[in-house]
Amino acid sequence: MKRREFLESMIAAGVMAGSGLEALAGEKKQPNIVWIFSDDHSYQALGAYGSRLAQLDPTPNIDKLAEEGMLFERCYVENSICAPSRATLLTGKFSHLHGKKTNKGGFNYDQQLFPKLLRENGYQTAMIGKIHLSGQPQGFDYWEVLPGQGRYYNPTFRTAQGRTRYKGYTTDIITDRALRWLKQKRDPNNPFMLMLHHKAPHRRWLPAERHMDKYADTHIPEPETLFDDYQTRGTAAHKQDMTIAETMRMQKDLKVNTNRPEAADGQYERRNKYYQEHKDELKGRDLVRWKYQLYMKDYLRCIRALDENVKRVLDYLEESGLAENTVVMYSSDQGFYNGEHGWFDKRFMYEESFRSPLIVRWPGVVKPNSSCDALVQNIDFAQTFLDIADIPIPRNMQGRSIVPLLKGRTPRDWRDYLYYHYYEYPAVHSVRKHEGIAGRRFKLIRFYGKGVPGGEEWEFYDLRKDPREVNNVYGNPEYAAQIEEMKAELKRLKKQYKVSGK
Ligand code: SGN
Ligand code: CA
């Protein structure tokens, strides 16, 4: 029996009550981790990030978590798309090493995964909700996941025992299942890691019935770049297929003029009465503006349910006394365009989809209401979890634990640049393959391969002067030296991260 277990068993047996040794045992206790992960939740639509949407108060409960913890201002992904991001989360490696470069194809669960390491070291692990990786999950004492993308209503879950369908709204049900595990299923004598993964607010946005009318009379502020003309940019920005104007569908996305239940897995009937008829007289920019309002209202309604359900988890941690020794983290698998550049979806290395929210509450360790602007990336999460649990970190993981940052100290040799690589093309939304590096001020992107004239196109942004990324200055001689330096740095990073080929 380990020392901690021994002390706890003594406490449980009443042997040590009042002896003052509880505190000693308590100090040694490894913290629990509750990791709440959403799908496509942009930082713009998270109140604590203070963007134009913050005035709508979209996430009061997640904001409260930020007030009690640390908000990461510069958390990024290495490949802005769902399944690869989740594989990165589990492995602490870049897509080219864990093998899941695109949403297509399987995931090799046999490889080293941080939950397996937690488990081997006495943690109980559970995965509940959306994982979006095919195959039998490994590394979890308990798992209950949505097949593929899952549904917003009456979801089916798969478990080691088979499939079960529940009635209700998926965001609520994922939380119900997670609370059930916390309350009834885990062994209270061991530390745990719960991965609570929401489907919301992924496209096609279906809010809970209770939120259908929310924002009905609210005007959602537009981004400055809603009518971006991509003037200074290359083929990729011009030829993508993710605009509100062209790509967003009246029926399937916005539920306008539809009584075709097959369009969304039979889920439309329940909501037809909430949606207006298409106003045929709207054209051009007016039509885009109108679509933007419908899109954003549904997106924010989905986030509302998410936020309420975060509260349910936080409340339970409080009531049960678990809160004090539990690290709670909130993040999303990537960012999302809320009309910036005229887009929805993600995939690009431009800020809104490259960056994701990250909030961490760790009582007694993280200073409440603090923020950190060090460059953090989703390759860091696996190592961070192991570090929190005080478990040795394998050298082949590619990130770095953020625990020192959580303690308020940025190591001197913390990274200056992030490496990014997106691979899924040709595919839905037609975003060309690209890689690049980003520092605190500059961003260099190389689009390459099929669909890129000449096989290669570069872009370069000065985010200090051009935070909206509308001015590609790649050809500008003023930046020539900086660009050369970043090209060299890109090469160096690729070597460090073992990126081979083009
Ligand atoms: C679906 C969505 C796309 C989205 C991909 C991947 N279309 O195809 O908008 O980019 O999933 O999303 S939908 O009409 O089916 O919703 S991801 O988050 O899983 O990577
Ligand atoms: Ca996603």
Short mmCIF file of N, CA and C and ligand atoms in Angstrom, two decimals, residues 39-40 81-82 103 130 132 149 202-204 249 333-334 345-347 429, ligand 1:
data_model
loop_
_atom_site.label_atom_id
_atom_site.label_comp_id
_atom_site.label_asym_id
_atom_site.label_seq_id
_atom_site.Cartn_x
_atom_site.Cartn_y
_atom_site.Cartn_z
N ASP A 39 -16.61 21.67 -28.55
CA ASP A 39 -16.27 21.45 -29.96
C ASP A 39 -16.58 22.72 -30.75
N ASP A 40 -15.56 23.41 -31.20
CA ASP A 40 -15.73 24.61 -32.03
C ASP A 40 -16.18 25.85 -31.24
N ILE A 81 -8.53 21.27 -36.50
CA ILE A 81 -9.64 20.43 -36.90
C ILE A 81 -9.85 19.35 -35.84
N CYS A 82 -11.07 18.84 -35.81
CA CYS A 82 -11.55 18.09 -34.65
C CYS A 82 -10.76 16.84 -34.27
N ASN A 103 -9.56 14.41 -40.46
CA ASN A 103 -10.72 13.77 -39.83
C ASN A 103 -10.96 12.37 -40.38
N LYS A 130 -18.08 13.53 -26.61
CA LYS A 130 -17.59 13.41 -27.99
C LYS A 130 -16.08 13.20 -28.04
N HIS A 132 -14.76 11.63 -31.20
CA HIS A 132 -14.54 11.75 -32.64
C HIS A 132 -13.29 11.02 -33.13
N GLN A 149 -19.78 12.31 -34.96
CA GLN A 149 -20.11 13.67 -34.53
C GLN A 149 -21.19 13.69 -33.45
N HIS A 202 -20.89 22.60 -32.12
CA HIS A 202 -20.54 22.20 -33.49
C HIS A 202 -21.71 22.41 -34.45
N ARG A 203 -21.37 22.70 -35.70
CA ARG A 203 -22.37 22.77 -36.76
C ARG A 203 -23.08 21.41 -36.90
N ARG A 204 -24.30 21.15 -37.28
CA ARG A 204 -25.33 22.12 -37.51
C ARG A 204 -26.03 22.47 -36.22
N ARG A 249 -25.89 27.06 -45.64
CA ARG A 249 -27.11 26.64 -46.32
C ARG A 249 -28.37 27.12 -45.62
N ASP A 333 -11.70 22.19 -28.92
CA ASP A 333 -10.78 21.48 -29.82
C ASP A 333 -10.11 22.39 -30.84
N GLN A 334 -10.69 23.51 -31.11
CA GLN A 334 -10.06 24.59 -31.88
C GLN A 334 -10.94 25.81 -31.77
N ASP A 345 -16.76 27.89 -39.74
CA ASP A 345 -15.79 26.79 -39.73
C ASP A 345 -14.40 27.25 -39.25
N LYS A 346 -13.37 26.45 -39.54
CA LYS A 346 -12.06 26.63 -38.89
C LYS A 346 -10.95 26.31 -39.89
N ARG A 347 -9.95 25.50 -39.53
CA ARG A 347 -8.91 24.95 -40.42
C ARG A 347 -7.76 25.89 -40.74
N HIS A 429 -15.05 22.22 -47.27
CA HIS A 429 -14.59 23.61 -47.02
C HIS A 429 -13.33 24.02 -47.79
C1 SGN B 1 -18.97 18.50 -40.79
C2 SGN B 1 -19.44 19.94 -40.87
C3 SGN B 1 -18.31 20.83 -41.33
C4 SGN B 1 -17.12 20.63 -40.44
C5 SGN B 1 -16.76 19.15 -40.41
C6 SGN B 1 -15.62 18.82 -39.50
N1 SGN B 1 -20.56 20.03 -41.77
O1 SGN B 1 -18.63 18.05 -42.07
O2 SGN B 1 -18.72 22.17 -41.26
O3 SGN B 1 -16.02 21.35 -40.91
O4 SGN B 1 -17.88 18.43 -39.94
O5 SGN B 1 -15.85 19.34 -38.20
S1 SGN B 1 -22.03 19.56 -41.23
O6 SGN B 1 -22.99 20.14 -42.11
O7 SGN B 1 -22.07 18.11 -41.29
O8 SGN B 1 -22.16 19.99 -39.88
S2 SGN B 1 -15.01 18.78 -37.04
O9 SGN B 1 -15.19 19.68 -35.89
O10 SGN B 1 -15.51 17.47 -36.77
O11 SGN B 1 -13.63 18.78 -37.50
#
